[in-house]
Amino acid sequence: MKAAGARIGGLADNRSFRRFLTANVISSTGSAMAPLAVSYSVIERGGGAGELSLVLVANTSPPILLLLVGGIYADRVSRNLLLFVGNLLAASAQGVLALSIATGRGTTGLTAVCAFLSGTAASFIAPAAQGALAQIVDAEHLQRANALLRLPSNVLRVLAPAVGGVIVAFGGSAWALAWDSLTFVCAALLLRGLRLNLPRAGTRALDDLRAGWASFRARTWLWSYTVAGTVLVAAWLAGFQLLGPLVAQQRYGGARGWGLVQAAYACGLLSGTLVCLWWRPRRLLAVAVLTGAGLALPLAALGCALPLPAVLAAAVCAGVLFDIEVVTFVTACQQHVPQREQGMLSAFNGLGEHLAIPCGYLVTAMVAHTWDDRSALLACAGLIVAATIANLCVPDVYRVNRLTP
């Protein structure tokens, strides 16, 4: 523990990282409650599943359409400027939505527009943030920096449902969204002060896209991980997000049981972050690939109709392993991808994961009339295991290891 504390202390001396971390902590407090507030703002107006689906589609479609654009600009302009503008755009969207709800003028159409703008902001923030962290933190400290950045969001995963529910219940959705807007403003001002250098000299955007695609294809370890990750995310979302609540309703007492499963998974994520603060595996990418298979555990437990305590244990293990996967993979990318390509290549990877969202939901809808829920859950678990095994057969996976000074 003393050695781990000393290494974390190296990050504490980094003023730019402290600013970056503070911005992340502040914005996380608002972002954790925003989905609940947006959903209930639609419900409180009498909206049903159709209106809520429209808002969710509006929020999740921009990354599919604009993530590559965000990746191009993350390598062409100063990343702190891109983070500043992206956070201000998100603040404006949430502020307008909060004001419209508070004055009784909110509509589903306006909510969808604000959700689209928030998704657009995220499409530019995500690739810029990954590259910015690699610019301000030395390679030897990147894993712990990534873990520390995930720590507040994972803590809030545990607390946000209860805290957000109380705020929305007693103060209304407008207050939660107003707080989210304010946190984005604070984060924007903090990130504007980073003063990061330009990642590369100005070139044509189309040339950057072609060069980025060529670089992505040349890195077998990256595109193979992206393909496997697309399958993994699609199977996880289909099994956990869609089928999980249905099985919980039939066997585990409905919302109460499913709430316990989600809380167990969130606690696992938090525990995984703490593991990454002291465990530094040498084979970064191999560990990332292997730990991704942990998402199959709760799906298999639900599909086999195991008792609720066994499902909760599986959810905790899945959370621990998944957070280790995220931290080790991001660290591997930051150490093995040149600075001038960080935004573009992270965007290609992120695009695959976002495409998995509609694919997973669509396939689940197609097989819903053929398979029962438990069989579909077992199939999703099998897909996760198969994708992991296929990815572990790629030789390049074992060459992307931790860089030491």
XYZ file of C-alpha atoms in Angstrom:
405
model
C 0.000 0.000 0.000
C 2.874 2.350 0.708
C 4.306 1.845 -2.783
C 0.922 2.452 -4.381
C 0.489 5.615 -2.354
C 3.877 6.875 -3.486
C 3.002 6.298 -7.132
C -0.323 8.083 -6.750
C 1.604 10.880 -5.110
C 3.456 11.361 -8.388
C 0.126 12.264 -9.978
C -0.736 14.584 -7.089
C 2.277 16.702 -8.003
C 0.978 17.128 -11.554
C -1.005 20.398 -11.586
C -2.520 19.724 -15.014
C -3.761 16.312 -13.930
C -5.250 17.764 -10.745
C -7.170 20.253 -12.880
C -8.264 17.495 -15.272
C -9.371 15.236 -12.406
C -11.252 18.031 -10.636
C -13.162 18.839 -13.815
C -14.064 15.173 -14.191
C -15.264 14.867 -10.584
C -17.432 17.975 -10.836
C -19.054 17.034 -14.156
C -19.657 13.458 -12.960
C -21.882 14.660 -10.123
C -24.284 16.153 -12.647
C -23.991 13.573 -15.422
C -24.814 10.696 -13.073
C -28.260 12.149 -12.330
C -29.059 13.528 -15.788
C -30.463 10.330 -17.418
C -32.956 9.877 -14.575
C -33.961 13.544 -14.730
C -34.431 13.493 -18.517
C -36.509 10.313 -18.386
C -38.810 11.648 -15.690
C -39.143 15.003 -17.424
C -40.784 13.099 -20.286
C -42.870 10.912 -17.989
C -44.089 13.862 -15.902
C -45.534 15.433 -19.053
C -47.532 12.266 -19.715
C -45.115 10.849 -22.274
C -44.945 7.099 -22.784
C -42.502 4.601 -24.225
C -42.657 6.156 -27.700
C -41.678 9.651 -26.533
C -38.956 8.296 -24.248
C -37.541 6.156 -27.067
C -37.346 9.238 -29.298
C -35.304 11.070 -26.677
C -32.965 8.091 -26.145
C -32.410 7.687 -29.881
C -31.682 11.408 -30.194
C -29.053 11.131 -27.458
C -27.326 7.951 -28.706
C -27.284 8.687 -32.458
C -24.733 11.579 -32.527
C -21.748 9.356 -31.574
C -22.541 7.092 -34.521
C -22.753 10.077 -36.863
C -20.129 12.426 -35.428
C -17.575 10.463 -33.400
C -15.153 10.247 -36.321
C -15.487 14.003 -36.847
C -14.681 14.496 -33.175
C -11.670 12.219 -33.568
C -10.375 14.217 -36.533
C -10.608 17.510 -34.668
C -9.117 15.997 -31.514
C -5.915 15.553 -33.530
C -6.098 18.896 -35.389
C -6.868 21.520 -32.727
C -5.797 22.058 -29.155
C -7.584 19.384 -27.120
C -8.209 21.655 -24.155
C -10.052 24.060 -26.509
C -12.151 21.171 -27.835
C -12.950 20.042 -24.286
C -13.883 23.622 -23.364
C -16.290 24.037 -26.293
C -17.751 20.541 -25.857
C -18.533 21.092 -22.183
C -20.069 24.494 -22.908
C -22.299 22.927 -25.575
C -23.440 20.273 -23.093
C -24.026 22.969 -20.454
C -26.153 24.980 -22.882
C -28.270 21.974 -23.843
C -28.954 20.974 -20.254
C -29.538 24.585 -19.201
C -32.138 25.186 -21.911
C -33.871 21.929 -21.023
C -33.907 22.796 -17.306
C -35.338 26.258 -18.014
C -38.041 24.890 -20.313
C -39.138 22.346 -17.692
C -39.105 24.920 -14.879
C -41.309 27.298 -16.891
C -43.681 24.562 -18.044
C -42.753 24.960 -21.713
C -40.892 21.690 -22.159
C -41.951 19.419 -25.005
C -40.766 16.037 -26.189
C -39.393 17.664 -29.341
C -37.327 20.182 -27.381
C -36.105 17.445 -25.036
C -34.997 15.389 -28.050
C -33.129 18.380 -29.535
C -31.318 19.007 -26.243
C -30.513 15.294 -25.967
C -29.070 15.385 -29.499
C -26.888 18.372 -28.603
C -25.660 16.589 -25.465
C -24.769 13.535 -27.549
C -22.987 15.782 -30.048
C -20.911 17.310 -27.257
C -19.956 13.845 -26.026
C -18.809 12.917 -29.544
C -16.155 15.647 -29.371
C -15.298 15.366 -25.677
C -14.499 11.623 -25.585
C -11.673 11.442 -28.169
C -10.199 14.747 -26.988
C -10.161 13.598 -23.348
C -8.262 10.380 -24.064
C -5.587 12.222 -26.032
C -5.394 15.072 -23.521
C -4.678 12.709 -20.641
C -1.809 11.135 -22.581
C -0.369 14.632 -23.053
C -0.417 15.666 -19.405
C 0.522 12.381 -17.665
C 3.772 10.420 -18.045
C 3.438 6.920 -19.514
C 4.326 5.215 -16.240
C 1.406 6.917 -14.435
C -1.264 6.515 -17.124
C -2.988 3.438 -15.679
C -3.472 5.007 -12.268
C -4.546 8.261 -13.861
C -7.234 6.400 -15.820
C -8.330 4.565 -12.673
C -8.536 7.797 -10.672
C -10.642 9.380 -13.413
C -13.083 6.452 -13.295
C -13.256 6.443 -9.501
C -15.750 9.325 -9.018
C -18.055 8.132 -11.797
C -18.112 4.621 -10.341
C -18.810 5.944 -6.849
C -21.683 7.931 -8.292
C -23.022 4.840 -10.055
C -23.689 3.499 -6.574
C -25.035 6.731 -5.073
C -26.695 8.479 -8.016
C -29.880 6.361 -8.292
C -30.804 7.129 -4.676
C -29.614 10.758 -4.593
C -30.980 11.561 -8.033
C -34.305 9.965 -7.174
C -34.654 12.121 -4.065
C -33.774 15.327 -5.948
C -36.186 14.571 -8.787
C -38.943 13.483 -6.406
C -38.781 16.541 -4.146
C -37.335 19.251 -6.380
C -38.318 18.136 -9.861
C -36.279 17.274 -12.948
C -35.407 20.919 -13.613
C -33.187 21.207 -10.529
C -31.179 18.100 -11.397
C -30.689 19.287 -14.983
C -29.751 22.790 -13.831
C -27.076 21.297 -11.589
C -25.809 19.217 -14.511
C -25.542 22.363 -16.620
C -23.621 24.186 -13.892
C -21.150 21.320 -13.500
C -20.432 21.374 -17.240
C -19.668 25.100 -17.033
C -17.247 24.562 -14.136
C -15.568 21.696 -15.973
C -15.238 23.809 -19.127
C -13.479 26.622 -17.262
C -11.082 24.198 -15.558
C -10.214 22.405 -18.792
C -9.700 25.671 -20.695
C -6.737 26.380 -18.434
C -4.771 23.259 -19.438
C -3.012 24.975 -22.379
C -2.118 21.836 -24.363
C 0.012 21.936 -27.507
C -1.412 21.119 -30.929
C -1.178 17.347 -31.556
C -0.172 17.817 -35.220
C 0.242 20.426 -37.932
C -2.841 21.455 -39.876
C -3.805 19.153 -42.769
C -6.962 18.470 -44.728
C -9.645 16.685 -42.721
C -10.192 14.085 -45.452
C -6.475 13.314 -45.525
C -6.559 12.886 -41.749
C -9.469 10.467 -42.037
C -7.677 8.372 -44.655
C -4.453 8.349 -42.673
C -6.335 7.442 -39.498
C -8.117 4.546 -41.194
C -4.834 3.247 -42.615
C -3.214 3.467 -39.180
C -6.197 1.724 -37.579
C -6.079 -1.142 -40.086
C -2.327 -1.485 -39.657
C -2.731 -2.132 -35.920
C -4.175 -5.643 -35.859
C -4.422 -5.578 -32.071
C -6.652 -2.486 -32.211
C -9.097 -3.450 -34.942
C -9.401 -7.034 -33.683
C -10.170 -5.715 -30.191
C -12.727 -3.307 -31.676
C -14.493 -6.049 -33.630
C -14.566 -8.373 -30.623
C -15.663 -5.476 -28.415
C -18.564 -4.673 -30.733
C -19.856 -8.236 -30.369
C -19.259 -8.152 -26.618
C -21.068 -4.839 -26.058
C -24.007 -5.862 -28.265
C -24.434 -9.139 -26.372
C -24.095 -7.401 -22.995
C -26.644 -4.694 -23.757
C -29.096 -7.170 -25.231
C -28.737 -9.524 -22.283
C -28.348 -7.196 -19.314
C -30.276 -4.099 -20.338
C -33.160 -5.683 -22.276
C -33.593 -9.273 -21.121
C -32.307 -8.894 -17.566
C -35.263 -6.867 -16.246
C -37.718 -9.288 -17.887
C -36.153 -12.315 -16.201
C -35.964 -10.405 -12.910
C -39.684 -9.679 -13.148
C -40.435 -13.379 -13.579
C -38.052 -14.867 -11.018
C -36.390 -12.292 -8.722
C -39.202 -10.094 -7.451
C -39.254 -7.479 -10.195
C -37.796 -4.009 -9.715
C -36.459 -4.671 -6.219
C -34.428 -7.692 -7.294
C -33.198 -6.007 -10.461
C -32.178 -2.944 -8.487
C -30.030 -5.165 -6.285
C -28.374 -6.702 -9.363
C -27.562 -3.269 -10.802
C -26.220 -2.094 -7.429
C -24.016 -5.204 -7.211
C -22.620 -4.488 -10.680
C -21.936 -0.859 -9.746
C -20.118 -1.965 -6.576
C -18.044 -4.304 -8.724
C -17.063 -1.443 -11.027
C -15.917 0.593 -8.047
C -13.905 -2.347 -6.707
C -12.307 -2.839 -10.127
C -11.164 0.782 -10.123
C -9.499 0.285 -6.740
C -7.742 -2.843 -8.047
C -6.316 -0.828 -10.956
C -4.795 1.692 -8.545
C -2.255 -0.868 -7.315
C -2.178 -3.776 -9.807
C -0.030 -3.044 -12.853
C -0.162 -6.032 -15.227
C 2.603 -6.201 -17.809
C 0.447 -7.641 -20.590
C -1.993 -4.758 -20.760
C -3.989 -5.792 -23.822
C -4.122 -9.512 -23.000
C -5.534 -8.641 -19.570
C -8.068 -6.282 -21.161
C -9.264 -8.964 -23.572
C -9.450 -11.705 -20.927
C -11.272 -9.656 -18.289
C -13.935 -8.642 -20.816
C -15.263 -12.203 -20.662
C -16.452 -11.480 -17.121
C -19.575 -9.832 -18.556
C -20.810 -13.321 -19.441
C -21.098 -14.272 -15.749
C -24.355 -12.494 -14.762
C -25.943 -13.349 -18.122
C -25.170 -17.027 -17.589
C -26.405 -16.846 -13.992
C -29.702 -15.285 -15.104
C -30.046 -17.736 -17.990
C -29.484 -20.722 -15.691
C -32.049 -19.340 -13.213
C -29.564 -19.427 -10.322
C -30.662 -18.060 -6.922
C -30.496 -14.287 -6.471
C -27.347 -14.373 -4.234
C -25.479 -16.196 -7.019
C -26.655 -13.627 -9.582
C -25.498 -10.805 -7.302
C -22.068 -12.419 -6.889
C -21.791 -12.822 -10.664
C -22.732 -9.150 -11.156
C -20.047 -8.025 -8.701
C -17.396 -10.137 -10.470
C -18.499 -8.778 -13.855
C -18.170 -5.201 -12.605
C -14.681 -5.789 -11.188
C -13.410 -7.448 -14.356
C -15.023 -4.952 -16.725
C -13.481 -1.947 -15.019
C -10.074 -3.619 -15.184
C -10.694 -4.162 -18.900
C -11.538 -0.516 -19.537
C -8.560 0.876 -17.609
C -5.984 -1.509 -19.086
C -7.228 -1.056 -22.663
C -7.277 2.736 -22.502
C -3.798 2.682 -20.965
C -2.551 0.402 -23.756
C -3.927 2.787 -26.388
C -2.380 5.825 -24.728
C 1.014 4.130 -24.511
C 1.100 2.531 -27.984
C -0.686 5.071 -30.213
C 1.230 8.223 -31.235
C -0.051 11.506 -29.822
C -0.979 12.832 -33.249
C -3.354 9.858 -33.791
C -4.901 9.446 -30.333
C -8.194 11.150 -31.178
C -8.729 9.492 -34.563
C -7.951 5.924 -33.481
C -9.959 6.186 -30.250
C -12.875 7.411 -32.384
C -12.656 4.358 -34.660
C -12.694 2.122 -31.594
C -15.562 4.040 -29.989
C -17.598 3.939 -33.202
C -17.593 0.132 -33.105
C -18.909 0.121 -29.562
C -21.649 2.637 -30.360
C -22.737 0.648 -33.413
C -23.181 -2.306 -31.069
C -26.046 -0.523 -29.281
C -28.654 -0.611 -32.093
C -27.303 -3.948 -33.356
C -27.772 -5.624 -29.989
C -31.282 -4.282 -29.536
C -32.270 -5.178 -33.113
C -31.037 -8.769 -32.914
C -32.782 -9.244 -29.578
C -36.064 -8.026 -31.055
C -35.653 -10.440 -33.987
C -35.115 -13.542 -31.812
C -37.634 -12.582 -29.132
C -40.418 -14.519 -30.862
C -38.244 -17.609 -31.428
C -36.282 -18.060 -28.189
C -37.365 -17.695 -24.611
C -35.593 -15.071 -22.480
C -33.375 -17.534 -20.624
C -32.151 -19.193 -23.841
C -31.381 -15.772 -25.315
C -29.404 -14.844 -22.184
C -27.304 -17.988 -22.468
C -26.730 -17.231 -26.153
C -25.517 -13.728 -25.250
C -23.159 -15.176 -22.654
C -21.848 -17.632 -25.235
C -21.229 -14.821 -27.733
C -19.153 -12.927 -25.158
C -17.020 -15.988 -24.432
C -16.613 -16.797 -28.147
C -15.564 -13.227 -28.999
C -13.026 -13.277 -26.159
C -11.511 -16.586 -27.263
C -11.280 -15.397 -30.877
C -9.537 -12.200 -29.791
C -7.081 -14.124 -27.605
C -6.033 -16.054 -30.726
C -4.620 -12.854 -32.280
C -0.806 -12.890 -31.770
C -0.547 -9.089 -31.654
C -2.582 -9.064 -28.448
C 0.451 -10.372 -26.553
C 2.824 -7.752 -27.997
C 1.008 -4.703 -26.629
C 2.535 -4.622 -23.149
C 3.202 -1.993 -20.538
C 5.911 0.509 -21.427
C 8.324 1.214 -18.591
C 10.634 4.235 -18.377
